[in-house]
Amino acid sequence: ERLDWLSVAFLLGAVLLCYYLVPLVSLVVAQPPGAVLDRLTTPDVTAAVRTSVLTAAVSTALATVFGLPLAYWLARTEGRRSALVTALVVLPLVLPPIVSGMVLLTVVGPNTLLGSAATAVGVPLTRSVVGVVLAQTFVASPFVVVTAKAAVESVDRSLEYASRSLGKSRWTTFRRVTLPIAWPGILAGVTLGFARAIGEFGATIMLAYYPRTMPVQIWVSFTTRGLDEAFPIAVVLLGVAVATLVVIN
Amino acid sequence: ERLDWLSVAFLLGAVLLCYYLVPLVSLVVAQPPGAVLDRLTTPDVTAAVRTSVLTAAVSTALATVFGLPLAYWLARTEGRRSALVTALVVLPLVLPPIVSGMVLLTVVGPNTLLGSAATAVGVPLTRSVVGVVLAQTFVASPFVVVTAKAAVESVDRSLEYASRSLGKSRWTTFRRVTLPIAWPGILAGVTLGFARAIGEFGATIMLAYYPRTMPVQIWVSFTTRGLDEAFPIAVVLLGVAVATLVVIN
Amino acid sequence: MLELTALTKSYPGFEFGPVDLSVERGVLSVLGPSGSGKSTLLSLVAGIVSPDGGEVTLDGRSLVGRPLEARRVGVVFQEGALFPHMTARENVEYAATGRDRVDELAGMLEIEGVLDRRPAALSGGERQRVALARTLAADPDTLLLDEPLSSLDTPIRRRLRDQLHDLFASLDIPVVYVTHDQRAATVLGDRLAVLHAGQVEQVDTPDAVLNRPESAFVARFTGSENVFEAGVVEARGDGAVLRVGDVTLQTTARVAVGTTVTACVRPARVRLVTRDAAPTVPTLTGRVRRTLNEGDEYRMTVACGDWEVTAQVRPEAVDRRDVRPGTTVRLAVPADAVHVIATR
Amino acid sequence: MLELTALTKSYPGFEFGPVDLSVERGVLSVLGPSGSGKSTLLSLVAGIVSPDGGEVTLDGRSLVGRPLEARRVGVVFQEGALFPHMTARENVEYAATGRDRVDELAGMLEIEGVLDRRPAALSGGERQRVALARTLAADPDTLLLDEPLSSLDTPIRRRLRDQLHDLFASLDIPVVYVTHDQRAATVLGDRLAVLHAGQVEQVDTPDAVLNRPESAFVARFTGSENVFEAGVVEARGDGAVLRVGDVTLQTTARVAVGTTVTACVRPARVRLVTRDAAPTVPTLTGRVRRTLNEGDEYRMTVACGDWEVTAQVRPEAVDRRDVRPGTTVRLAVPADAVHVIATR
């Protein structure tokens, strides 16, 4: 009887694994590599790759610069206030991206105060690279904050106390003790943030259908010219995902 | 100088928090509650809510049934094999949802072996409730596995050894020791999985543009009738996200 | 001089203080069980937590309100708290003013051979010595140590204890040594403070605390296992006679006849009178209940009527037949070994 | 009877065994420093890890290959491993066959008063007693204990040690008591195995291991701090004369003249000869280097020429003037206290 239970459990897990594995393999083998490579150089595809890499890099940089201090503060503060702030950070994480796009539109959309003002000075916040960055930052930065927070929390506080009791300032302590030890975790967070940003679809399509990022281009290709046209970009994004896994492990 | 550094850090964090908070508040106050409530009862909206709740519930159930054994195995196994399997589970997590939709289409799409066979017996795997469930399960189940894995890992193994050395089987040990202790973490994982499933957009729109789930309905409303029509569903999804936060804390 | 005045801190379910303590040059051992407030005391002095009230001064300047880095308080944390991403040398250099100082400290603490290793590659004793070197490298005005010996194996612990003893003698700053181990506290402290439930129960020289405890808690925690209630039946010029059940004991304490006292005797002061000894001293007669062989000594529990007394005796000083459970033996308790803790 | 035969297990960087051990009724203490393989030994017997080779049998049946739950091996884990979501009573009931058994064990281990508490609300000593009750409730065929006393404060540790001593005497199953504490090992074990680097260095009665160690490691780890190399300068009918530097010592060991030996002396066997004593026994003269006051005894390091010897003396047995560092003192080392570990 014990064996039966184990077998069933094993089987269930194996089915789920196959459900992950088979489609991924299928994507890679569905099309001859030559055809995929050829299509990689079409103008639509190269433009999308350029837009995505640029915007994801900027979003990740913003998320890191604004997110790291917040992560440190959350990791080193206890009590209600910090729990509330953590909840606020996690909220964009559990919010459907399409809703994230909507809520951003209510603030930076073309008919809003902010949106029209920005358009007037020549920096439209929607249908622009800025719009893509705004969408990606909203969706991806919580990953950076949450992961970096966990990384800082894993650094024993007594190491920080030890450093400061040796006469070193908070800043020196952060730079020479906390940061180097938390670095692998922070790097994982930044990498996850980049992966999330470059794959962002729901919020981006609401804020900036154009200029097309890779996910939006997949959608456009799929709806206008069928699945085949979307393959090269999908393979690129799969490559980014695999690279992400390699970095965070 | 130390003060300056702290102030700048504080400022950066505060800006990011505002970037999360302002749009969320804006969503809620942008429209008079009465108008939102009125639109909640239109047939499009109620159909979308029904489809989403049903499919997300089924997907979460599938993710739990198939994912828990896998999570337990991953939590209690060390070495290369387990690290590889973990990577495979995390891959759908870092893969852009639109790509997830694509890879699923290569296996269950209408022109595939599996897809056409299923359609022949009357269970189409795309443009159907089944399609929605397939998309949601692929995207949401890794959340369940990863979170449940962490929950089981946090249960001290010596408790399991103690139970078994008292003559209790693995199954009894799991049921009476591991599961009750890991329960809050597992529940958090299941809740996160549900939130992810109900908010799924990229993969769903590839596999099943119809029947419309809430996120797809937002997109359709937005493109065909403007932002206003999308508000009630967005508020519902925001409510789900907040409820998720409450459960996992 | 390090001075704590009316220091208080409250946590949910735990009140620390008010605590008054002072350490001039020399070592103050703070001894207490887990949960007695030892860590709180250290955290308050180091600046890791802020007190609710009271004052901490070091050489006259107030420390309260100052950040850790401005206190010049050196702390050796329980597991060393070495920076894991630096070698032992880098750890010490992090704090040191010059390279010479690193080499000097490495020589003093005998860690020259392990300076290029990361903390993970050090043994427990090496880790603690590197931590000590790092703390001293910052040239602190006082030194706090948090149970540095607790996780070490006996021979290494004993060796490091010897080294600490010699090191402390060479320092001329106040040292606070926090521990739950009575031996370490006694050996290393010039004075000994016993902490219990957030309060200092007694501060004195180790000998005074061990032999003249001021509370039953201090008595038990410092090894006076025989704590008992007794009636005073006779007063004498040189002390009094106590009665415990049907046993009579002499004490050098001057207590009034008719009062009830709480008294204690260290097991090491109870002697087993050999079979053939002449009954020159007053003895008690009892039956051996349990004998534990601790290696260099026997720890015997003897029932004298309804008073159960523990004696710690040297194997070479007793007849082996006398240590068997069930045997009837004679015990001698010197009058100056019977310490009266409290009268009522 | 529990029997381990040629048991081996290798880990990266650590080889356990081959180990042979057997325990009939009674208690085997396994003493060793951290990293010596104590946990591995326990895990192999309990079935938590599988051996690479060798055999474990309990009352004749082989345990190797059997899952934990089929072994009937009771384990008391280091911190108790109580189920945190159950009360103490539920923990014991989890393993027990009947409610009567729970009450009986609760009475025996004096935990009746805390049965309705969750583990988090128990003190360290209570936790260990509940864990013990839970293990015994399953009615095991052998009992393994992993350092159950190590995290307790001294008075509670001593009390639980006494209880364990009495409890073990009442059990008629083999008991393996694993510890790094020489006193606990000596007190509780009928026999004592010393583990070092995955190997059993010696198994014997506690007295034999302490007084006649078979290796320098065993000597040091069991408290014979004075381990030294000496030349045999004279053989006698009742032993030999050893020379350490410029000091002469007598031993009862029969060793050949001209050989070099490794010998040891327990500090407790070195006597400080009082100033006014007649020089009837052969004595060494030396200068006191360091004196540590451990409370009930002084631990003195005395330099006799270039031989440094540690003596553990009772305060009441010495002249207080003799314990000051720098003083010249006389020491007596009885011939039967000088144990020869090895010749070469």
mmCIF file of C-alpha atoms in Angstrom, chain B:
data_model
loop_
_atom_site.group_PDB
_atom_site.id
_atom_site.type_symbol
_atom_site.label_atom_id
_atom_site.label_comp_id
_atom_site.label_asym_id
_atom_site.label_seq_id
_atom_site.Cartn_x
_atom_site.Cartn_y
_atom_site.Cartn_z
ATOM 1 C CA GLU B 1 27.663 62.816 4.562
ATOM 2 C CA ARG B 2 26.224 59.649 6.062
ATOM 3 C CA LEU B 3 22.927 61.442 6.443
ATOM 4 C CA ASP B 4 22.941 62.414 2.775
ATOM 5 C CA TRP B 5 23.399 58.847 1.712
ATOM 6 C CA LEU B 6 20.545 57.713 3.922
ATOM 7 C CA SER B 7 18.288 60.497 2.625
ATOM 8 C CA VAL B 8 18.964 59.661 -0.996
ATOM 9 C CA ALA B 9 18.292 55.966 -0.339
ATOM 10 C CA PHE B 10 15.109 56.814 1.481
ATOM 11 C CA LEU B 11 14.003 59.078 -1.349
ATOM 12 C CA LEU B 12 14.652 56.450 -4.019
ATOM 13 C CA GLY B 13 12.633 53.851 -2.129
ATOM 14 C CA ALA B 14 9.806 56.304 -1.528
ATOM 15 C CA VAL B 15 9.622 57.178 -5.234
ATOM 16 C CA LEU B 16 9.279 53.502 -6.137
ATOM 17 C CA LEU B 17 6.563 53.006 -3.538
ATOM 18 C CA CYS B 18 4.660 55.971 -4.952
ATOM 19 C CA TYR B 19 4.991 54.466 -8.391
ATOM 20 C CA TYR B 20 3.208 51.378 -7.063
ATOM 21 C CA LEU B 21 0.672 53.199 -4.944
ATOM 22 C CA VAL B 22 -0.523 56.112 -7.088
ATOM 23 C CA PRO B 23 -1.812 54.090 -10.085
ATOM 24 C CA LEU B 24 -3.574 51.616 -7.773
ATOM 25 C CA VAL B 25 -5.356 54.410 -5.955
ATOM 26 C CA SER B 26 -6.033 56.087 -9.255
ATOM 27 C CA LEU B 27 -7.753 52.945 -10.584
ATOM 28 C CA VAL B 28 -10.134 52.903 -7.668
ATOM 29 C CA VAL B 29 -10.951 56.636 -7.709
ATOM 30 C CA ALA B 30 -10.898 57.176 -11.492
ATOM 31 C CA GLN B 31 -14.496 56.114 -11.912
ATOM 32 C CA PRO B 32 -17.500 56.681 -9.673
ATOM 33 C CA PRO B 33 -18.198 53.418 -7.792
ATOM 34 C CA GLY B 34 -21.813 53.458 -8.950
ATOM 35 C CA ALA B 35 -20.867 53.349 -12.622
ATOM 36 C CA VAL B 36 -18.407 50.513 -11.976
ATOM 37 C CA LEU B 37 -21.027 48.503 -10.091
ATOM 38 C CA ASP B 38 -23.575 49.023 -12.863
ATOM 39 C CA ARG B 39 -21.227 47.678 -15.505
ATOM 40 C CA LEU B 40 -20.376 44.673 -13.325
ATOM 41 C CA THR B 41 -23.720 43.111 -14.237
ATOM 42 C CA THR B 42 -23.454 43.375 -18.029
ATOM 43 C CA PRO B 43 -23.527 39.945 -19.713
ATOM 44 C CA ASP B 44 -19.977 40.246 -21.087
ATOM 45 C CA VAL B 45 -18.586 40.909 -17.634
ATOM 46 C CA THR B 46 -20.502 38.206 -15.797
ATOM 47 C CA ALA B 47 -19.581 35.642 -18.463
ATOM 48 C CA ALA B 48 -15.922 36.575 -18.153
ATOM 49 C CA VAL B 49 -16.036 36.361 -14.366
ATOM 50 C CA ARG B 50 -17.694 32.969 -14.540
ATOM 51 C CA THR B 51 -15.180 31.621 -17.072
ATOM 52 C CA SER B 52 -12.213 32.954 -15.120
ATOM 53 C CA VAL B 53 -13.290 31.676 -11.723
ATOM 54 C CA LEU B 54 -14.120 28.239 -13.118
ATOM 55 C CA THR B 55 -10.913 27.833 -15.130
ATOM 56 C CA ALA B 56 -8.666 29.275 -12.423
ATOM 57 C CA ALA B 57 -10.196 26.935 -9.845
ATOM 58 C CA VAL B 58 -9.646 23.909 -12.083
ATOM 59 C CA SER B 59 -6.107 24.973 -13.003
ATOM 60 C CA THR B 60 -5.207 25.536 -9.353
ATOM 61 C CA ALA B 61 -6.652 22.161 -8.393
ATOM 62 C CA LEU B 62 -4.639 20.458 -11.141
ATOM 63 C CA ALA B 63 -1.511 22.367 -10.145
ATOM 64 C CA THR B 64 -1.979 21.289 -6.530
ATOM 65 C CA VAL B 65 -2.697 17.632 -7.223
ATOM 66 C CA PHE B 66 0.164 17.243 -9.684
ATOM 67 C CA GLY B 67 2.465 19.784 -8.067
ATOM 68 C CA LEU B 68 2.459 18.771 -4.389
ATOM 69 C CA PRO B 69 4.122 15.368 -4.883
ATOM 70 C CA LEU B 70 6.719 17.024 -7.093
ATOM 71 C CA ALA B 71 7.303 19.745 -4.498
ATOM 72 C CA TYR B 72 7.761 17.146 -1.761
ATOM 73 C CA TRP B 73 10.191 15.157 -3.859
ATOM 74 C CA LEU B 74 12.211 18.267 -4.762
ATOM 75 C CA ALA B 75 12.309 19.412 -1.136
ATOM 76 C CA ARG B 76 13.584 16.066 0.115
ATOM 77 C CA THR B 77 16.068 15.188 -2.612
ATOM 78 C CA GLU B 78 19.521 16.588 -3.098
ATOM 79 C CA GLY B 79 22.017 16.384 -5.907
ATOM 80 C CA ARG B 80 22.173 17.107 -9.595
ATOM 81 C CA ARG B 81 19.010 15.380 -10.691
ATOM 82 C CA SER B 82 16.910 17.382 -8.303
ATOM 83 C CA ALA B 83 18.649 20.638 -9.318
ATOM 84 C CA LEU B 84 17.876 19.925 -12.962
ATOM 85 C CA VAL B 85 14.230 19.204 -12.234
ATOM 86 C CA THR B 86 14.000 22.410 -10.197
ATOM 87 C CA ALA B 87 15.394 24.322 -13.156
ATOM 88 C CA LEU B 88 12.757 22.748 -15.395
ATOM 89 C CA VAL B 89 10.028 23.842 -12.964
ATOM 90 C CA VAL B 90 11.368 27.397 -12.788
ATOM 91 C CA LEU B 91 11.662 27.712 -16.557
ATOM 92 C CA PRO B 92 7.912 28.281 -17.198
ATOM 93 C CA LEU B 93 8.153 30.850 -14.397
ATOM 94 C CA VAL B 94 10.750 32.973 -16.195
ATOM 95 C CA LEU B 95 9.385 32.284 -19.678
ATOM 96 C CA PRO B 96 7.260 35.167 -21.037
ATOM 97 C CA PRO B 97 3.601 34.040 -20.912
ATOM 98 C CA ILE B 98 3.129 34.807 -24.583
ATOM 99 C CA VAL B 99 5.950 32.397 -25.365
ATOM 100 C CA SER B 100 4.357 29.860 -23.036
ATOM 101 C CA GLY B 101 1.222 30.199 -25.133
ATOM 102 C CA MET B 102 3.239 29.645 -28.275
ATOM 103 C CA VAL B 103 5.014 26.547 -27.015
ATOM 104 C CA LEU B 104 1.685 25.100 -25.930
ATOM 105 C CA LEU B 105 0.265 25.821 -29.379
ATOM 106 C CA THR B 106 3.047 23.769 -30.941
ATOM 107 C CA VAL B 107 1.739 20.777 -28.984
ATOM 108 C CA VAL B 108 -2.010 21.279 -28.615
ATOM 109 C CA GLY B 109 -2.710 23.746 -31.472
ATOM 110 C CA PRO B 110 -5.456 22.938 -33.973
ATOM 111 C CA ASN B 111 -2.986 21.726 -36.616
ATOM 112 C CA THR B 112 -1.040 19.435 -34.290
ATOM 113 C CA LEU B 113 -1.518 15.701 -33.895
ATOM 114 C CA LEU B 114 -2.838 16.027 -30.365
ATOM 115 C CA GLY B 115 -4.969 19.089 -31.122
ATOM 116 C CA SER B 116 -6.719 17.659 -34.145
ATOM 117 C CA ALA B 117 -7.319 14.304 -32.455
ATOM 118 C CA ALA B 118 -8.871 16.043 -29.466
ATOM 119 C CA THR B 119 -11.058 18.213 -31.699
ATOM 120 C CA ALA B 120 -12.184 15.079 -33.526
ATOM 121 C CA VAL B 121 -13.507 13.550 -30.282
ATOM 122 C CA GLY B 122 -15.218 16.853 -29.409
ATOM 123 C CA VAL B 123 -12.760 18.251 -26.856
ATOM 124 C CA PRO B 124 -10.962 21.091 -28.658
ATOM 125 C CA LEU B 125 -7.808 22.082 -26.845
ATOM 126 C CA THR B 126 -7.847 25.687 -28.110
ATOM 127 C CA ARG B 127 -10.593 28.303 -28.229
ATOM 128 C CA SER B 128 -12.253 26.380 -25.377
ATOM 129 C CA VAL B 129 -12.428 26.199 -21.594
ATOM 130 C CA VAL B 130 -9.948 23.329 -21.803
ATOM 131 C CA GLY B 131 -7.561 25.633 -23.673
ATOM 132 C CA VAL B 132 -7.814 28.236 -20.919
ATOM 133 C CA VAL B 133 -7.116 25.612 -18.287
ATOM 134 C CA LEU B 134 -4.125 24.286 -20.229
ATOM 135 C CA ALA B 135 -2.657 27.785 -20.492
ATOM 136 C CA GLN B 136 -3.294 28.686 -16.868
ATOM 137 C CA THR B 137 -1.948 25.408 -15.526
ATOM 138 C CA PHE B 138 1.288 25.754 -17.472
ATOM 139 C CA VAL B 139 1.866 29.273 -16.207
ATOM 140 C CA ALA B 140 0.510 28.997 -12.647
ATOM 141 C CA SER B 141 1.535 25.528 -11.485
ATOM 142 C CA PRO B 142 5.266 26.381 -11.102
ATOM 143 C CA PHE B 143 4.237 28.924 -8.442
ATOM 144 C CA VAL B 144 2.525 26.160 -6.505
ATOM 145 C CA VAL B 145 5.485 23.794 -6.854
ATOM 146 C CA VAL B 146 8.155 26.358 -5.949
ATOM 147 C CA THR B 147 6.273 27.738 -2.942
ATOM 148 C CA ALA B 148 5.224 24.320 -1.636
ATOM 149 C CA LYS B 149 8.800 23.088 -2.063
ATOM 150 C CA ALA B 150 10.050 25.928 0.126
ATOM 151 C CA ALA B 151 7.326 25.161 2.676
ATOM 152 C CA VAL B 152 8.308 21.496 2.911
ATOM 153 C CA GLU B 153 12.002 22.399 3.061
ATOM 154 C CA SER B 154 11.313 24.547 6.098
ATOM 155 C CA VAL B 155 10.067 21.462 7.976
ATOM 156 C CA ASP B 156 13.049 20.088 9.918
ATOM 157 C CA ARG B 157 13.863 16.660 8.516
ATOM 158 C CA SER B 158 14.619 15.341 11.979
ATOM 159 C CA LEU B 159 10.878 15.646 12.704
ATOM 160 C CA GLU B 160 10.232 13.192 9.883
ATOM 161 C CA TYR B 161 13.006 10.893 11.073
ATOM 162 C CA ALA B 162 11.583 11.070 14.581
ATOM 163 C CA SER B 163 8.123 10.136 13.350
ATOM 164 C CA ARG B 164 9.382 7.214 11.294
ATOM 165 C CA SER B 165 11.659 5.940 14.055
ATOM 166 C CA LEU B 166 8.472 5.796 16.172
ATOM 167 C CA GLY B 167 7.220 3.172 13.720
ATOM 168 C CA LYS B 168 5.067 5.422 11.518
ATOM 169 C CA SER B 169 5.119 4.981 7.739
ATOM 170 C CA ARG B 170 6.219 7.660 5.284
ATOM 171 C CA TRP B 171 2.593 8.321 4.417
ATOM 172 C CA THR B 172 1.480 8.699 8.022
ATOM 173 C CA THR B 173 4.501 10.890 8.653
ATOM 174 C CA PHE B 174 3.618 13.110 5.703
ATOM 175 C CA ARG B 175 -0.022 13.332 6.672
ATOM 176 C CA ARG B 176 0.391 13.931 10.395
ATOM 177 C CA VAL B 177 3.734 15.724 10.635
ATOM 178 C CA THR B 178 5.002 17.294 7.404
ATOM 179 C CA LEU B 179 1.712 18.457 5.936
ATOM 180 C CA PRO B 180 0.311 20.192 9.045
ATOM 181 C CA ILE B 181 3.584 22.037 9.646
ATOM 182 C CA ALA B 182 4.077 23.003 5.989
ATOM 183 C CA TRP B 183 0.407 23.861 5.545
ATOM 184 C CA PRO B 184 0.586 27.676 5.771
ATOM 185 C CA GLY B 185 3.318 27.726 3.122
ATOM 186 C CA ILE B 186 1.471 25.306 0.871
ATOM 187 C CA LEU B 187 -1.696 27.359 1.217
ATOM 188 C CA ALA B 188 0.276 30.469 0.253
ATOM 189 C CA GLY B 189 1.556 28.643 -2.825
ATOM 190 C CA VAL B 190 -1.905 27.502 -3.848
ATOM 191 C CA THR B 191 -3.259 31.009 -3.349
ATOM 192 C CA LEU B 192 -0.466 32.511 -5.426
ATOM 193 C CA GLY B 193 -1.148 29.911 -8.107
ATOM 194 C CA PHE B 194 -4.824 30.864 -8.173
ATOM 195 C CA ALA B 195 -3.957 34.564 -8.413
ATOM 196 C CA ARG B 196 -1.557 33.879 -11.250
ATOM 197 C CA ALA B 197 -4.109 31.676 -13.043
ATOM 198 C CA ILE B 198 -6.965 34.134 -12.791
ATOM 199 C CA GLY B 199 -4.747 36.963 -14.036
ATOM 200 C CA GLU B 200 -3.186 34.969 -16.883
ATOM 201 C CA PHE B 201 -3.292 36.867 -20.171
ATOM 202 C CA GLY B 202 -0.415 36.191 -22.574
ATOM 203 C CA ALA B 203 -0.699 32.410 -22.801
ATOM 204 C CA THR B 204 -4.494 32.436 -22.631
ATOM 205 C CA ILE B 205 -4.907 34.888 -25.466
ATOM 206 C CA MET B 206 -2.750 32.617 -27.662
ATOM 207 C CA LEU B 207 -4.613 29.423 -26.781
ATOM 208 C CA ALA B 208 -8.129 30.651 -26.181
ATOM 209 C CA TYR B 209 -9.164 34.106 -27.310
ATOM 210 C CA TYR B 210 -12.617 32.734 -26.660
ATOM 211 C CA PRO B 211 -14.278 31.903 -24.181
ATOM 212 C CA ARG B 212 -13.113 35.167 -22.711
ATOM 213 C CA THR B 213 -11.479 35.215 -19.313
ATOM 214 C CA MET B 214 -11.412 38.455 -17.345
ATOM 215 C CA PRO B 215 -7.991 39.593 -18.613
ATOM 216 C CA VAL B 216 -8.925 38.844 -22.202
ATOM 217 C CA GLN B 217 -12.237 40.664 -21.724
ATOM 218 C CA ILE B 218 -10.322 43.720 -20.443
ATOM 219 C CA TRP B 219 -8.248 43.662 -23.615
ATOM 220 C CA VAL B 220 -11.276 43.251 -25.843
ATOM 221 C CA SER B 221 -13.188 46.014 -24.054
ATOM 222 C CA PHE B 222 -10.187 48.298 -24.199
ATOM 223 C CA THR B 223 -9.593 47.820 -27.919
ATOM 224 C CA THR B 224 -13.213 47.896 -28.989
ATOM 225 C CA ARG B 225 -14.955 50.246 -26.593
ATOM 226 C CA GLY B 226 -12.249 52.150 -24.771
ATOM 227 C CA LEU B 227 -10.913 52.007 -21.235
ATOM 228 C CA ASP B 228 -14.158 52.708 -19.355
ATOM 229 C CA GLU B 229 -15.700 49.378 -20.255
ATOM 230 C CA ALA B 230 -12.686 47.557 -18.780
ATOM 231 C CA PHE B 231 -12.919 49.157 -15.330
ATOM 232 C CA PRO B 232 -15.269 46.787 -13.494
ATOM 233 C CA ILE B 233 -13.196 43.717 -14.347
ATOM 234 C CA ALA B 234 -9.980 45.481 -13.419
ATOM 235 C CA VAL B 235 -11.444 46.343 -10.031
ATOM 236 C CA VAL B 236 -12.515 42.721 -9.515
ATOM 237 C CA LEU B 237 -9.005 41.507 -10.367
ATOM 238 C CA LEU B 238 -7.460 44.101 -8.062
ATOM 239 C CA GLY B 239 -9.750 42.752 -5.336
ATOM 240 C CA VAL B 240 -8.526 39.205 -6.030
ATOM 241 C CA ALA B 241 -4.915 40.413 -5.792
ATOM 242 C CA VAL B 242 -5.556 42.135 -2.451
ATOM 243 C CA ALA B 243 -7.357 39.037 -1.134
ATOM 244 C CA THR B 244 -4.354 36.948 -2.186
ATOM 245 C CA LEU B 245 -2.058 39.202 -0.177
ATOM 246 C CA VAL B 246 -4.278 38.809 2.865
ATOM 247 C CA VAL B 247 -4.223 35.003 2.617
ATOM 248 C CA ILE B 248 -0.469 34.661 2.137
ATOM 249 C CA ASN B 249 0.337 36.909 5.107
#
